[in-house]
Each structure stands twice: as C-alpha cells, then as structure tokens.
Short mmCIF file of C-alpha atoms and ligand atoms in Angstrom, two decimals:
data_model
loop_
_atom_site.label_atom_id
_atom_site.label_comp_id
_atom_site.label_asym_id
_atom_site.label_seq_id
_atom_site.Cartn_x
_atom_site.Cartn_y
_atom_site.Cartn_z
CA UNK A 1 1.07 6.05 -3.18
CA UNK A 2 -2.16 5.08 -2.12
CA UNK A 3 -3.02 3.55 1.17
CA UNK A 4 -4.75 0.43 1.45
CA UNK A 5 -6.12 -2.54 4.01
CA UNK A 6 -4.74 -6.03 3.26
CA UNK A 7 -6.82 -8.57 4.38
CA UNK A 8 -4.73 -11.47 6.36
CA UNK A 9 -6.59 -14.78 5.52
CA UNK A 10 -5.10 -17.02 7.72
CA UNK A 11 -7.91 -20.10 6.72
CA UNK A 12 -6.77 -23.48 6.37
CA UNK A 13 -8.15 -24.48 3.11
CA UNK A 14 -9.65 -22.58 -0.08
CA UNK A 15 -13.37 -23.53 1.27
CA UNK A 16 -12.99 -21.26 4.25
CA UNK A 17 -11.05 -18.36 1.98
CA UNK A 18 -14.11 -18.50 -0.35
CA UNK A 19 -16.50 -18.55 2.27
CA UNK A 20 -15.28 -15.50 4.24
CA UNK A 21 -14.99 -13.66 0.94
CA UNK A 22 -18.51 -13.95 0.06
CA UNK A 23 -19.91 -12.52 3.17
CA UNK A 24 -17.59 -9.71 1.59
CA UNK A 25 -20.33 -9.21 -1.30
CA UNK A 26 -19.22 -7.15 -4.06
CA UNK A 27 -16.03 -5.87 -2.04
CA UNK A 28 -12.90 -7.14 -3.62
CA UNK A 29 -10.29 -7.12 -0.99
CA UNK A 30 -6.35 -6.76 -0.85
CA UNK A 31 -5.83 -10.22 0.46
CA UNK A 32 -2.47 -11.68 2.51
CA UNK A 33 -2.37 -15.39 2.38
CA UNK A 34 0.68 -17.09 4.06
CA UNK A 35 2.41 -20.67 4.25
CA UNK A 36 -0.35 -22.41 5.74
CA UNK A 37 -2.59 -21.59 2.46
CA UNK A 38 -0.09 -21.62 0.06
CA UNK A 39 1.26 -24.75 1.39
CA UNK A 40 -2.06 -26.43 1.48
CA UNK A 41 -3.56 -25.55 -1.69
CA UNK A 42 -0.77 -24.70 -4.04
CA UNK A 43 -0.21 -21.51 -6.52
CA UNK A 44 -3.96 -22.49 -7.81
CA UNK A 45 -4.84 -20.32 -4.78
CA UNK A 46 -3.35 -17.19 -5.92
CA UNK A 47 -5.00 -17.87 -9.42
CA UNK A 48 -8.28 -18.42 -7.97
CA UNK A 49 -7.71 -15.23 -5.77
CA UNK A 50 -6.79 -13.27 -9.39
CA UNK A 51 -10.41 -14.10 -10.91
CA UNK A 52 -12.02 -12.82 -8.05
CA UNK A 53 -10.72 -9.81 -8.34
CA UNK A 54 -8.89 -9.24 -5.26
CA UNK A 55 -5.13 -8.43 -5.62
CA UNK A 56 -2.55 -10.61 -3.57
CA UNK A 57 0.39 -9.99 -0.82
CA UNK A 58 1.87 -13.81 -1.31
CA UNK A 59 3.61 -13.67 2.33
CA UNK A 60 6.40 -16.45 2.20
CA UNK A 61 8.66 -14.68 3.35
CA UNK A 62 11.91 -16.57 0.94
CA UNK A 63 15.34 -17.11 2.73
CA UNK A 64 17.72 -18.72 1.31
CA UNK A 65 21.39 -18.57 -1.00
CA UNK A 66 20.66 -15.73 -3.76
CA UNK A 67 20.43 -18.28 -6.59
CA UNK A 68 17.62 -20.22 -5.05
CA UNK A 69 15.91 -17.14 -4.05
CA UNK A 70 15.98 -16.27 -7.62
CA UNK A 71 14.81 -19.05 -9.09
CA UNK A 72 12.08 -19.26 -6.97
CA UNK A 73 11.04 -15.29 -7.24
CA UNK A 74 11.30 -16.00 -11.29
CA UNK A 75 8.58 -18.78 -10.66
CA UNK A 76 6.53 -16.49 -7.93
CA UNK A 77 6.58 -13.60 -10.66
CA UNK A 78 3.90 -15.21 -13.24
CA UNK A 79 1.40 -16.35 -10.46
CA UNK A 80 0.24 -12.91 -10.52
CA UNK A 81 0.59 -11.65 -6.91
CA UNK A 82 0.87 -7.71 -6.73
CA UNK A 83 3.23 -8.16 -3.26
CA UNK A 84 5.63 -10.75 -2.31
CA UNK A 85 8.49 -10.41 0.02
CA UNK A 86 11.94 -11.99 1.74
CA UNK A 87 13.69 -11.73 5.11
CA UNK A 88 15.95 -9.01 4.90
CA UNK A 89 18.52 -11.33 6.83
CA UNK A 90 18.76 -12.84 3.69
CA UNK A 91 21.41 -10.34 2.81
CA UNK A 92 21.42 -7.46 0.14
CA UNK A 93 23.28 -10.22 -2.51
CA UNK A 94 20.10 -12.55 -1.78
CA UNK A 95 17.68 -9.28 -1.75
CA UNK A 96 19.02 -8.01 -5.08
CA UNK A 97 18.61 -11.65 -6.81
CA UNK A 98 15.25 -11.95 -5.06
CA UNK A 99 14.22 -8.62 -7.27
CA UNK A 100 16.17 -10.09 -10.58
CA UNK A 101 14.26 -13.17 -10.45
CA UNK A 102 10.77 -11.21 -9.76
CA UNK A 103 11.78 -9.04 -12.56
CA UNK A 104 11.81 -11.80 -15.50
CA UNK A 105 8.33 -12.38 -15.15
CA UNK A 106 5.95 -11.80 -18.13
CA UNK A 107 3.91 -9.63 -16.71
CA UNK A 108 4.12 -6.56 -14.49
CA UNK A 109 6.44 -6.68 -11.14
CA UNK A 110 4.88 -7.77 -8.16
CA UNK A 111 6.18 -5.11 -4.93
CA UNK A 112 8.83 -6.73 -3.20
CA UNK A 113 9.15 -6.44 0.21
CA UNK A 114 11.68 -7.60 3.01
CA UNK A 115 11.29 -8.86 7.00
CA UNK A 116 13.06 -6.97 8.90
CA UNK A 117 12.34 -8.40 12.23
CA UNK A 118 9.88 -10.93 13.26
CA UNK A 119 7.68 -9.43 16.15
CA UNK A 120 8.48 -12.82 17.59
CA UNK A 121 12.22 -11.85 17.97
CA UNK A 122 12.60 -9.89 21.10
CA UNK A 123 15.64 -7.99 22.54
CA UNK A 124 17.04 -11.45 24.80
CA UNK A 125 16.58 -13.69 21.79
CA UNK A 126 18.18 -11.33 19.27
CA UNK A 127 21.04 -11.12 21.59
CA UNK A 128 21.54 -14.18 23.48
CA UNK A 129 20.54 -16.23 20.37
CA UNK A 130 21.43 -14.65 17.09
CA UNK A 131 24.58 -12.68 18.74
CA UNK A 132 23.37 -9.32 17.51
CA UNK A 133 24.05 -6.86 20.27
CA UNK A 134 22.59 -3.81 19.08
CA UNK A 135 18.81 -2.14 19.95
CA UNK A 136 16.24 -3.78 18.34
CA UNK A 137 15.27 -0.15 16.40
CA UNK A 138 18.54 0.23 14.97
CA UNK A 139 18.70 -3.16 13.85
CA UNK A 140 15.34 -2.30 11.88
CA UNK A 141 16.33 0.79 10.16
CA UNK A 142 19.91 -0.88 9.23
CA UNK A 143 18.02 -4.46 7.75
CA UNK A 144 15.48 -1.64 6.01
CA UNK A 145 17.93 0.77 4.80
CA UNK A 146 19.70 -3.10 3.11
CA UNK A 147 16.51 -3.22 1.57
CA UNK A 148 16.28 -0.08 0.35
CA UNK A 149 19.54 -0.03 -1.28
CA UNK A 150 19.32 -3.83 -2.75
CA UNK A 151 16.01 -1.70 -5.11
CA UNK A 152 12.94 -2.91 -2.51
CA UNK A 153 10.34 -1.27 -2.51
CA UNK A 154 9.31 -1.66 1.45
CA UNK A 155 9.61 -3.35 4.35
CA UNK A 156 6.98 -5.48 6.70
CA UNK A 157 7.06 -3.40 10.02
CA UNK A 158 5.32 -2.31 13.07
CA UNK A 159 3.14 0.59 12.88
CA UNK A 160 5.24 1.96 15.79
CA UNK A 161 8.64 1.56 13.18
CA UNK A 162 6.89 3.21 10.32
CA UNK A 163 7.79 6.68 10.92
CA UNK A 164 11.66 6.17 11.80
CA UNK A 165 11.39 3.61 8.81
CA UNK A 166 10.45 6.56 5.93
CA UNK A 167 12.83 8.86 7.94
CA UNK A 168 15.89 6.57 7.29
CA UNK A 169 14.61 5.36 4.10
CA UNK A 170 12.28 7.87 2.26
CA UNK A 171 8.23 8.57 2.48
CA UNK A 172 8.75 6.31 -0.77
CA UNK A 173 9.66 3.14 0.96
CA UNK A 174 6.62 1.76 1.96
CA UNK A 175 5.89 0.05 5.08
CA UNK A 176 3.32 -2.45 5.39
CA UNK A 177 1.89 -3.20 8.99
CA UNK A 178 0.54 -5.68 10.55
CA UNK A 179 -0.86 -5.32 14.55
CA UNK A 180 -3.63 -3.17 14.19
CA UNK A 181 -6.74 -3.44 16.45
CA UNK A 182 -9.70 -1.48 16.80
CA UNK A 183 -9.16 0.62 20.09
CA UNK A 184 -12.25 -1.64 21.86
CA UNK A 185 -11.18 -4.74 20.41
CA UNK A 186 -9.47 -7.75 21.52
CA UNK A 187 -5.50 -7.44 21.19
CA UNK A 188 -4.91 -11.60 21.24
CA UNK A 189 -1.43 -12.70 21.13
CA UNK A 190 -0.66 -9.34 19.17
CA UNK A 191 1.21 -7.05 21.57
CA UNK A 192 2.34 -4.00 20.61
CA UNK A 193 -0.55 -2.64 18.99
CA UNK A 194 -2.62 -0.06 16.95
CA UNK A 195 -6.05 1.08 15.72
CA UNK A 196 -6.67 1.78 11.83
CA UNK A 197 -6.50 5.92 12.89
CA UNK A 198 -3.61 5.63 14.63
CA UNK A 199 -1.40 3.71 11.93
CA UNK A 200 -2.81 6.73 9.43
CA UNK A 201 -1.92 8.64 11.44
CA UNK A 202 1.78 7.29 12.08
CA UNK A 203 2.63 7.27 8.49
CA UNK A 204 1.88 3.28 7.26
CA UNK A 205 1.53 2.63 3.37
CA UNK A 206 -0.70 -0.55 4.06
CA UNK A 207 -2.12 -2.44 7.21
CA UNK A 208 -2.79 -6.02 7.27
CA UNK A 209 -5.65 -6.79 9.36
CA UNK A 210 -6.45 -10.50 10.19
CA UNK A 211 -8.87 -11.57 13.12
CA UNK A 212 -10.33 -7.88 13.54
CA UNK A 213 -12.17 -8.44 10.57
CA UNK A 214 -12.22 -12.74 9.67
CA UNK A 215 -13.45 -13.11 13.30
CA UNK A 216 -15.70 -10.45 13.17
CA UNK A 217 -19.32 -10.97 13.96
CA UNK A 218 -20.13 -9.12 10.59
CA UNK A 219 -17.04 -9.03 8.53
CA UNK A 220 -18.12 -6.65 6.06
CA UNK A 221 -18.78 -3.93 8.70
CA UNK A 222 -15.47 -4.59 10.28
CA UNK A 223 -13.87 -4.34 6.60
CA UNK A 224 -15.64 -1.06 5.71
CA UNK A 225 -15.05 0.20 9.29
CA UNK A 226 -10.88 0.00 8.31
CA UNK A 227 -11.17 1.42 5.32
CA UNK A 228 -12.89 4.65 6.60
CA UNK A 229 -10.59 4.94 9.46
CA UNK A 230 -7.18 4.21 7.67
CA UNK A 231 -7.93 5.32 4.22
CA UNK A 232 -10.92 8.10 4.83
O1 C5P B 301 -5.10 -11.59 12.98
P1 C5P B 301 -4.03 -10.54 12.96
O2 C5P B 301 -4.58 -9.15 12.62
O3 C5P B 301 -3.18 -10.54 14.19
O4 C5P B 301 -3.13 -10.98 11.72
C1 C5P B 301 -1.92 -10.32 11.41
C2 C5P B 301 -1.25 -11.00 10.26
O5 C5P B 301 0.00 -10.38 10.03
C3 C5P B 301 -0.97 -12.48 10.47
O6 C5P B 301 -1.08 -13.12 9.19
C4 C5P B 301 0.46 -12.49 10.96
O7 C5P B 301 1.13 -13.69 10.66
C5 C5P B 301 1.05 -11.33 10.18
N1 C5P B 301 2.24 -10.71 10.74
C6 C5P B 301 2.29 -10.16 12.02
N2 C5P B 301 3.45 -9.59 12.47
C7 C5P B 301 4.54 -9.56 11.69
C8 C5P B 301 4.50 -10.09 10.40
C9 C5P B 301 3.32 -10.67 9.95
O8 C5P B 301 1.30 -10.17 12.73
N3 C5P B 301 5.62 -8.96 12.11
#
C-alpha cells in the first residue's frame, strides 16, 4: 500500500479551493474536503475536484440507522471520491450497510473508513458523558477492530494510535492521520502532535495535513517538503 499526503482543504467556498490549488502548479494533490465545503458547494465540488486531477477523501463522517447510511453511501459512491468514511459508533450493522451501499456504485469502490474517536473526546467526556468507562486506547482498538470485521478498510486515527491500530488489526488496515506538524512549526489547537518523519516512522498509511501547508507562506514548498519526509 502506498503512502500518501492528503491535503485538508478546510476553505469556505470553491474560489478559495481553486485558488490554493493553483499556487500548487502542476502538483495534483490527495485532497480532504469536509462539511463546511461539501455543505456549501454541493457534490459539484467533488466533480470539479475529479477534472483536476486530484483524488478525494469526502470526510462526512455518516452516522446514522444502517438503512439511511446506505442509501446515502449508494449516492456518495458515483461522485467519484477515492475515500469516504463513518463513525465507527455507528455500529458494525450501520458499518456493514455503509460498505453495501458504497459497493452498488458504477464505478470502482471508494476506501471506506470509520471514526473511531474524535480527538475532541477526551477521557472526562467519554466517561462522564457518553458512560463509557474504559481507557480511551482500548476503546480505539475495540471501535477499529468493529471496523475491521464489518469489511473497512481503515480507520481515521492519531499518529500516536497507528501502531497499536495495525497490531490489533493488521499492517493491512490502514490508518489515516491527521495532527501532523513540522517539528518548528506552529501546533494551533492541534495537541497531540507529529512531524511528517515521525508518522513514517510510526507506521501511518496516509497523513492529512491542513494549515502546515494552506497557511504556508509558499504552499508548494510546504507540500513537497511532506512528501519527501513522509513518503521519501
Ligand atoms: O490544519 P490541520 O492540519 O490541523 O487539519 C487537520 C484536518 O484533519 C482538519 O480537517 C481536521 O478537521 C481533521 N481531523 C483532525 N483530527 C481528527 C479527525 C480529523 O484534525 N481526529
């Protein structure tokens, strides 16, 4: 399986998106585009995306009762995205309809991926909150080993998870991580972070990397710079 950077494009509107991605110049990123895009400019976006020639993690993370989740994945599967994904709270029933509605699309299956976690969630919230008292790792490796058993084929993770994640689940499974900083750069509201090296290093499949390079002062550089360091 071969690694990758995913671009998060967390713009407001297509004119940014298309902006940023010509001071790209001929490079053709792996781009993640989220709710905010999705929601604001419809599936055209993903389309548009397509005849650039960038491929597409569609990050909308579904969660809902397995029949809508299908019906919705069946819809997601001809927009053409290469990655979409769930929240593995969803359940395996909703996780395995998720992957039977992605599967009846005309075309070849995007990857499917499930939550396990939101970085958001910490230990108090998970247990005061949602009423789940165990350790916030083995919750992880139980909601990706669901996954991996409902037929995904990953899990969104920390970089810091990746390792225990392919121990529990296979160096098959792929984990795709988001938190990664250069080692001089800015963390923001990220907090448990990584560089590019480091998240080779630990074993992850993909890395999404937003601000590091969309905030860059020369995006291109910063773009190049994480494909060196994380794919060589
Ligand atoms: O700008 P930055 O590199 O922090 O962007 C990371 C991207 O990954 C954002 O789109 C963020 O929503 C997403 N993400 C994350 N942590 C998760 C899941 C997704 O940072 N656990």
């Amino acid at each position: 399986m071969g690694k990758d950077v995913i671009v998060a494009c967390d713009f407001p509107g297509r004119e940014k998106l298309e902006a940023f991605l010509d001071r790209l110049g001929a490079e053709k990123p792996y781009v993640k585009i989220g709710m905010e895009l999705f929601y604001a400019e419809g599936p055209e976006i993903v389309r548009l995306l397509k005849s650039r020639g960038c491929r597409v993690f569609l990050d909308l993370k579904l969660h809902d009762i397995p029949n809508t989740v299908k019906r919705a994945m069946a819809v997601l599967a001809d927009l053409g995205a290469d990655m979409v994904n769930v929240h593995a709270a969803g359940t395996r029933a909703m996780m395995e309809a998720a992957l039977e509605g992605l599967s009846a699309g005309s075309g070849p299956r995007p990857l499917l991926l499930a939550v396990t976690q939101l970085t958001s969630t910490d230990q108090t919230a998970l247990e005061t909150e949602l009423l789940i008292r165990e350790p916030m790792e083995r919750v992880v490796e139980k909601y990706a080993k669901n996954a991996r058993a409902a037929g995904l084929d990953g899990v969104v993770c920390s970089p810091l998870e990746a390792a225990a994640v392919h121990a529990a689940c296979g160096r098959g499974f792929l984990t795709v991580t988001p938190g990664v900083r250069f080692p001089e750069g800015d963390a923001g509201d990220q907090k448990r972070v990584m560089s590019p090296l480091k998240a080779r290093e630990a074993g992850s499949d993909y890395i999404v990397v937003g601000r590091p390079i969309t905030a860059a002062p020369d995006p291109a550089a910063a773009y190049a710079r994480c494909i060196r360091e994380f794919v060589g």
